[in-house]
XYZ file of C-alpha atoms in Angstrom:
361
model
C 260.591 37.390 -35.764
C 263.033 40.769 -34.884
C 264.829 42.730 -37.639
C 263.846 40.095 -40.409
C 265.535 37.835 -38.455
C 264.007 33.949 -37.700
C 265.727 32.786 -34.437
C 265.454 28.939 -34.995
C 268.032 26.731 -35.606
C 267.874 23.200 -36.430
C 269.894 20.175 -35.137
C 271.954 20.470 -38.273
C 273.112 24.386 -37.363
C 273.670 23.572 -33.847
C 275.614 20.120 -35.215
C 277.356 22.284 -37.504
C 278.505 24.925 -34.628
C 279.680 22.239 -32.148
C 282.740 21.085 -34.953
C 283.840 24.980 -34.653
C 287.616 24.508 -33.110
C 286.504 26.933 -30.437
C 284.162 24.543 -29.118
C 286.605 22.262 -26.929
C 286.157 19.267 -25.201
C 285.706 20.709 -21.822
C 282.827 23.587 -23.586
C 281.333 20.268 -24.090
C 281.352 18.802 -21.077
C 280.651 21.904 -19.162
C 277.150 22.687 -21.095
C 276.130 18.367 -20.678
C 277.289 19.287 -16.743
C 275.056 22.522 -16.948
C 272.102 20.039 -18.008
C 272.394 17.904 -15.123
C 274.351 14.967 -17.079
C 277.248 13.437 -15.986
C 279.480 11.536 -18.853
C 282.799 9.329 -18.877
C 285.974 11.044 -19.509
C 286.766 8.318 -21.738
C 283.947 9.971 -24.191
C 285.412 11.252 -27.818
C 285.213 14.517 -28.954
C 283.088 13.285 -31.388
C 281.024 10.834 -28.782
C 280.528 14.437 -26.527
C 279.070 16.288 -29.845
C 276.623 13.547 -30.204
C 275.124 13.786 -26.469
C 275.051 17.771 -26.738
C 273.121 17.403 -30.144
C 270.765 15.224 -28.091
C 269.551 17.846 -25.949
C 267.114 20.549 -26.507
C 268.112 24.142 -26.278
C 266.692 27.324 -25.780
C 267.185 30.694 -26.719
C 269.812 31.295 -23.945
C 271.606 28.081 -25.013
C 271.657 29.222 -28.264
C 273.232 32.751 -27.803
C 275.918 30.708 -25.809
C 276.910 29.051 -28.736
C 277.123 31.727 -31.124
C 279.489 33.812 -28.691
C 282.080 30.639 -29.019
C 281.580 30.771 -32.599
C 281.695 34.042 -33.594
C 284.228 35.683 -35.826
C 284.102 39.055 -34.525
C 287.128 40.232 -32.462
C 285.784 42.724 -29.683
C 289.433 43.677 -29.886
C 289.791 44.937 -32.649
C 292.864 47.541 -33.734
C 292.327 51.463 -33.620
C 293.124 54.292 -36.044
C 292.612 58.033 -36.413
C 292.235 60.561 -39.010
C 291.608 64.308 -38.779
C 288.738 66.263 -40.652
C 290.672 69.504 -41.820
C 287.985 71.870 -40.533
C 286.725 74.143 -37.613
C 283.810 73.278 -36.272
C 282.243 73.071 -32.916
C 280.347 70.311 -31.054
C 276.971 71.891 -32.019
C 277.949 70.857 -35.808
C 279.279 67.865 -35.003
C 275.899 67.127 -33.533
C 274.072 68.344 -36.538
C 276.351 66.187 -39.060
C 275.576 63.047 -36.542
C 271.956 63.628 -36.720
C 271.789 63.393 -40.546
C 274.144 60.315 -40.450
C 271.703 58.429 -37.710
C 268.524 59.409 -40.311
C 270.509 57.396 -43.009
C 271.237 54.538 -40.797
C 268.107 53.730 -38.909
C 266.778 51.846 -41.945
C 265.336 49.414 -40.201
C 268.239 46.652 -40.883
C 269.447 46.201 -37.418
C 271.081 48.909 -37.019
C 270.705 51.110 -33.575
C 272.319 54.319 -33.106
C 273.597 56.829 -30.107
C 274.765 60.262 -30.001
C 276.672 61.392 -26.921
C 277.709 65.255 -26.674
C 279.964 65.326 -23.982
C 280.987 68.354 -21.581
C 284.443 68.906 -22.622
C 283.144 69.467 -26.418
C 283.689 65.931 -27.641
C 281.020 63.807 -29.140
C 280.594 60.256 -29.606
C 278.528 57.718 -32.080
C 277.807 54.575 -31.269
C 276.903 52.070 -33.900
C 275.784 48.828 -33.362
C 274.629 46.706 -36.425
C 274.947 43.194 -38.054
C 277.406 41.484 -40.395
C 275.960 39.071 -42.693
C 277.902 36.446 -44.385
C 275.934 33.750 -45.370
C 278.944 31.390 -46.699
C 279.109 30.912 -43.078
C 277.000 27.889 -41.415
C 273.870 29.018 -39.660
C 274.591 30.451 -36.502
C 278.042 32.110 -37.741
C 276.157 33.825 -40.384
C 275.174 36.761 -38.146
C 277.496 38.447 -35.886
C 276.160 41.548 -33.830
C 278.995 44.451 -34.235
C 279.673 47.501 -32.447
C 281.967 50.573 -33.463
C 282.427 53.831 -31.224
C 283.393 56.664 -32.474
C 284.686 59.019 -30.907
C 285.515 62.865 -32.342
C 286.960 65.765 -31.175
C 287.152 69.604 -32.357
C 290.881 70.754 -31.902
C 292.539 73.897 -33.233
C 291.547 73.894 -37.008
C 290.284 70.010 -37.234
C 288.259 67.304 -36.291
C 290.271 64.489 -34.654
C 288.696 61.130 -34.795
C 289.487 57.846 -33.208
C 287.361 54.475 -34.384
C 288.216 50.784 -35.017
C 289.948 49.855 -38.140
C 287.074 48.320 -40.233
C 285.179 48.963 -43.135
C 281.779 50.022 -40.795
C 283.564 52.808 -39.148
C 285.275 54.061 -42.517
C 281.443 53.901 -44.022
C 280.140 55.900 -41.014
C 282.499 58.396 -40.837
C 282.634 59.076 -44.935
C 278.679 59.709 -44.033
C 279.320 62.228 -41.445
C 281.993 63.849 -43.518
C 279.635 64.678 -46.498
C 276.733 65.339 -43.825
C 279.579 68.213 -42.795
C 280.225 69.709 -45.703
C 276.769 70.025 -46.455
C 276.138 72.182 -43.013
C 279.360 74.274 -43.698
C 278.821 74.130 -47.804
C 282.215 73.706 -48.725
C 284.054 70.590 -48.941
C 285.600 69.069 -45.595
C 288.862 67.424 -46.386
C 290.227 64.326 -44.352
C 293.728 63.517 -43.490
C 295.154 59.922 -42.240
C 298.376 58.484 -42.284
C 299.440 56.197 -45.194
C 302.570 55.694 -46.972
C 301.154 53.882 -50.086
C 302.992 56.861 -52.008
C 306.315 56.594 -50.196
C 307.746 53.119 -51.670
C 311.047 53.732 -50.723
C 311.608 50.896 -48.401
C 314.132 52.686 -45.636
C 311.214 55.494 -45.223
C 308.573 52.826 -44.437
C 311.074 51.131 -41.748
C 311.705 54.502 -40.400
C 308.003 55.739 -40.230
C 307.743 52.948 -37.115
C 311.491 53.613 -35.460
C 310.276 56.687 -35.499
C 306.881 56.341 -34.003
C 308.005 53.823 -31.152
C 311.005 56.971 -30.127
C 308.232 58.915 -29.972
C 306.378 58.140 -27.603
C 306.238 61.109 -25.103
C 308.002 59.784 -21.736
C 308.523 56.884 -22.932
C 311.742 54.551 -24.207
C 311.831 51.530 -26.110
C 312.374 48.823 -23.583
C 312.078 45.793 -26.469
C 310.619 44.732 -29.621
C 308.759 41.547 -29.938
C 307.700 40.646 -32.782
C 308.430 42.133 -36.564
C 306.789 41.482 -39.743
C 308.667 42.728 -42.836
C 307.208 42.666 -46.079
C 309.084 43.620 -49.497
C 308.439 46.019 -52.318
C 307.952 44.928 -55.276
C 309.962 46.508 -58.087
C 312.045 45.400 -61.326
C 315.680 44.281 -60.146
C 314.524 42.487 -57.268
C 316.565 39.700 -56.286
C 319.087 40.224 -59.297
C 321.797 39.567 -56.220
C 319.810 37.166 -54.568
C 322.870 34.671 -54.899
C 325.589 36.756 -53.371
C 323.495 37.270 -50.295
C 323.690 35.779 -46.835
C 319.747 34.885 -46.943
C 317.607 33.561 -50.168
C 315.088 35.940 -50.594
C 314.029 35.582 -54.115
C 310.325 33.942 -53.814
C 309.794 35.540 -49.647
C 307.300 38.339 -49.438
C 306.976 38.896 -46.001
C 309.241 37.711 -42.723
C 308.174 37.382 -39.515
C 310.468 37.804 -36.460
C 309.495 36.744 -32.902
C 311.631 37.224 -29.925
C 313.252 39.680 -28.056
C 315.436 42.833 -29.337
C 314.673 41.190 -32.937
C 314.724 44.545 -34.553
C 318.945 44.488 -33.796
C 318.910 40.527 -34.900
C 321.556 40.066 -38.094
C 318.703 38.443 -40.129
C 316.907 41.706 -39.396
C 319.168 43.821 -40.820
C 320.152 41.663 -43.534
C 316.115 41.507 -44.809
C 316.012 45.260 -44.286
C 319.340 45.542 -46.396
C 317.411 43.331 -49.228
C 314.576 45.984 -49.609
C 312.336 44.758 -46.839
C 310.335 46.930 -44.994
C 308.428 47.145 -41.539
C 304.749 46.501 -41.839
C 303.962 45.716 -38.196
C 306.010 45.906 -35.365
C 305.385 45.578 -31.360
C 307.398 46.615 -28.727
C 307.474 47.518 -24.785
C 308.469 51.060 -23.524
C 309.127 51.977 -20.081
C 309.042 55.460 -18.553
C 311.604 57.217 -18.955
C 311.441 58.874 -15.137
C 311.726 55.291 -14.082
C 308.409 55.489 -12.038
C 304.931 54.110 -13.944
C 303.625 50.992 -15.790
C 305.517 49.171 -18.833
C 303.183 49.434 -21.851
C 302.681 47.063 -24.544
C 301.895 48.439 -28.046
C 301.402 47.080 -31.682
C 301.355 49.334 -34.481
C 300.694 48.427 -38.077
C 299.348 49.036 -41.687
C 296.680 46.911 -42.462
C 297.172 46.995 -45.724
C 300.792 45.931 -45.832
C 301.117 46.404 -49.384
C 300.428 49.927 -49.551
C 301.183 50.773 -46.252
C 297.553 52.425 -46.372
C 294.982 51.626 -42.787
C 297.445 52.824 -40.460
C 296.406 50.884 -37.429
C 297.356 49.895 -33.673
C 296.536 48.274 -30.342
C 297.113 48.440 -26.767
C 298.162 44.832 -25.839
C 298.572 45.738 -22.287
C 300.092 46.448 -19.196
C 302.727 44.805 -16.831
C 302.235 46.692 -13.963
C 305.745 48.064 -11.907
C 307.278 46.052 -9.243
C 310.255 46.645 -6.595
C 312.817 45.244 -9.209
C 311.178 45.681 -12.300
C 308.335 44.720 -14.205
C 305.232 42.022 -13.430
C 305.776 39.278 -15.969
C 302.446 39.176 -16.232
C 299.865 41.413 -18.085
C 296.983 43.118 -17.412
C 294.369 44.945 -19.809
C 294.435 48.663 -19.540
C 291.996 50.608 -18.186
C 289.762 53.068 -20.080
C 291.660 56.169 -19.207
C 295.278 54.396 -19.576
C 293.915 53.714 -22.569
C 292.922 56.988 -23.621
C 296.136 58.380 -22.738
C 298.004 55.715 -24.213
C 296.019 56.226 -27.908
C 296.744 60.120 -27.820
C 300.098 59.364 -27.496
C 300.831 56.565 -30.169
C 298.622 58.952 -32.844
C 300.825 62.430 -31.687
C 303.820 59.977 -32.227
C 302.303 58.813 -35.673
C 301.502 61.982 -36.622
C 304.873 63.144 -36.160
C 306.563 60.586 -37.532
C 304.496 60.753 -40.842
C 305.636 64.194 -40.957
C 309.034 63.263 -40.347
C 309.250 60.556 -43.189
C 307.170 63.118 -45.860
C 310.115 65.733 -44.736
C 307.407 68.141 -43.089
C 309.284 68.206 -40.183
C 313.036 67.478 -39.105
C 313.131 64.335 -36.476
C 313.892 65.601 -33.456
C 317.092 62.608 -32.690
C 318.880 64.278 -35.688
C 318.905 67.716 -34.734
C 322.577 69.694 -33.741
């Protein structure tokens, strides 16, 4: 026994784990192969579950299986926020202190502080999420969240994954904050949740993917709109091109699908963007095509500002590789500061803190 945890599992759990869809036919035969036993091909999905079952299995087996089953998504999206405070790393280090006190409870959590040379400071959290409508060996899943903070002119800027652990963490090391500085540290992240006006929300992300510093939008791929709701809607449903009356959301997949007709016939009916990815290029013609996704989690509200680095196609004689690669650590580093200036600025843009840059003279 570890953590108040009993690792056992009994021929029903690992029965159980083997109908998971991500357990395939050749997972099957691969692990019965791994044993040393050779079946026909002619064997049934089902026929292949009942030989694995068969078998004993260790502890090693057994981690095997719960990496196919598992529901956590190593890539998972990325957002920022800002603490509206000066600080300095020594604080920082304080407030992460306090926060790793509260943590290490003694529930499987572990936790690291890294103070880095160029002022910045990371915390790395890695803990488990329990759902026990799950069977067996899906009920645990072991998690990680990095997050990483900065001290810029007047703020904090942080970057962390978009999920309820990291939000949890970081509300801890704001309050652990304002109790070193005793006053109250304020935190800033994008939403739009009190913007409704459709045409703002749709701008918000033409604005972010023009933003991009060097960059230019070389296509967009895929579009989800959703729709406000409001009194009046769908009053002219009838006169319209497309029946939208009982559509909430509208997915577009393709290329250039944000200058499609339906496109702009949705966005004409009230629809907004809620996620959008796209391809930019450098603009000096020389560098990697990037592949970004950018959306509000909460599509709604247009609250969880979130995004993702897809990828990379790296440059070729003629063009672009078809294929694509996963970026590196520092591509994407310096991808992520630009998508969150860009988001930043485009926030301020929509809000009418600042005048977009396309419309001035």
């Amino acid at each position: 026994m570890k953590n108040m945890n009993i690792y056992f599992a009994t021929d029903k759990n690992i029965y159980d784990a083997l109908h998971h869809k991500r357990i395939t036919t050749a997972i099957l035969r691969e692990t019965l192969l791994r044993k040393g036993i050779i079946v026909s091909p002619d064997f049934s999905r089902e026929r292949l579950i009942d030989e694995v079952c068969k078998l004993p299995h260790g502890f090693n087996d057994l981690e095997t299986l719960k990496e196919f089953v598992q529901t956590y998504d190593k890539r998972e999206s990325t957002t920022n926020l800002k603490l509206n405070t000066s600080s300095s790393q020594n604080e920082l280090k304080a407030a992460a202190e306090e926060v790793k006190k509260k943590l290490a409870t003694g529930n499987g959590e572990t936790i690291s502080i890294t103070a880095k040379k160029d002022g910045s400071l990371s915390i790395d959290v890695n803990y488990q999420d329990i759902d026990l409508s799950r069977t067996a060996l899906r009920q645990i899943d072991n998690r990680n969240v990095k997050i990483d903070m900065k001290v810029t002119d007047g703020n904090i800027d942080i970057r962390m994954p978009q999920n309820q652990k990291a939000k949890d963490v970081v509300t801890l090391f704001q309050n652990e904050l304002s109790k070193i500085k005793s006053e109250e540290v304020e935190k800033f992240e994008i939403s739009l949740e009190a913007i409704p006006t459709p045409v703002l929300r749709s701008q918000f992300f033409q604005d972010l993917m023009n933003g991009l510093d060097g960059y230019e939008i070389d296509d967009v791929t895929n579009v989800e709109l959703n729709r406000h709701s409001s009194k009046g809607d769908g009053e002219d449903d009838e006169e319209e091109e497309i029946e939208t009356g009982f559509v909430k959301k509208a997915v577009l997949k393709g290329e250039a699908v944000n200058s499609s007709a339906i496109f702009a016939q949705l966005h004409s009916k009230g629809y907004y963007i809620g996620r959008i990815a796209w391809s930019a290029k450098p603009k000096s013609t020389i560098g990697n095509r990037i592949l970004v996704e950018a959306f509000f989690k909460n599509a709604d509200n247009c609250s969880d500002f979130s995004y993702q680095i897809k990828g990379i196609n790296n440059q070729r004689t003629n063009g672009f590789n078809i294929t694509m690669r996963a970026a590196t650590d520092i591509e994407k580093k310096d991808i992520s500061e630009l998508i969150e200036s860009s988001a930043e600025n485009a926030y301020n843009i929509v809000t009418g803190k600042k005048v977009n840059e396309h419309e001035k003279g």
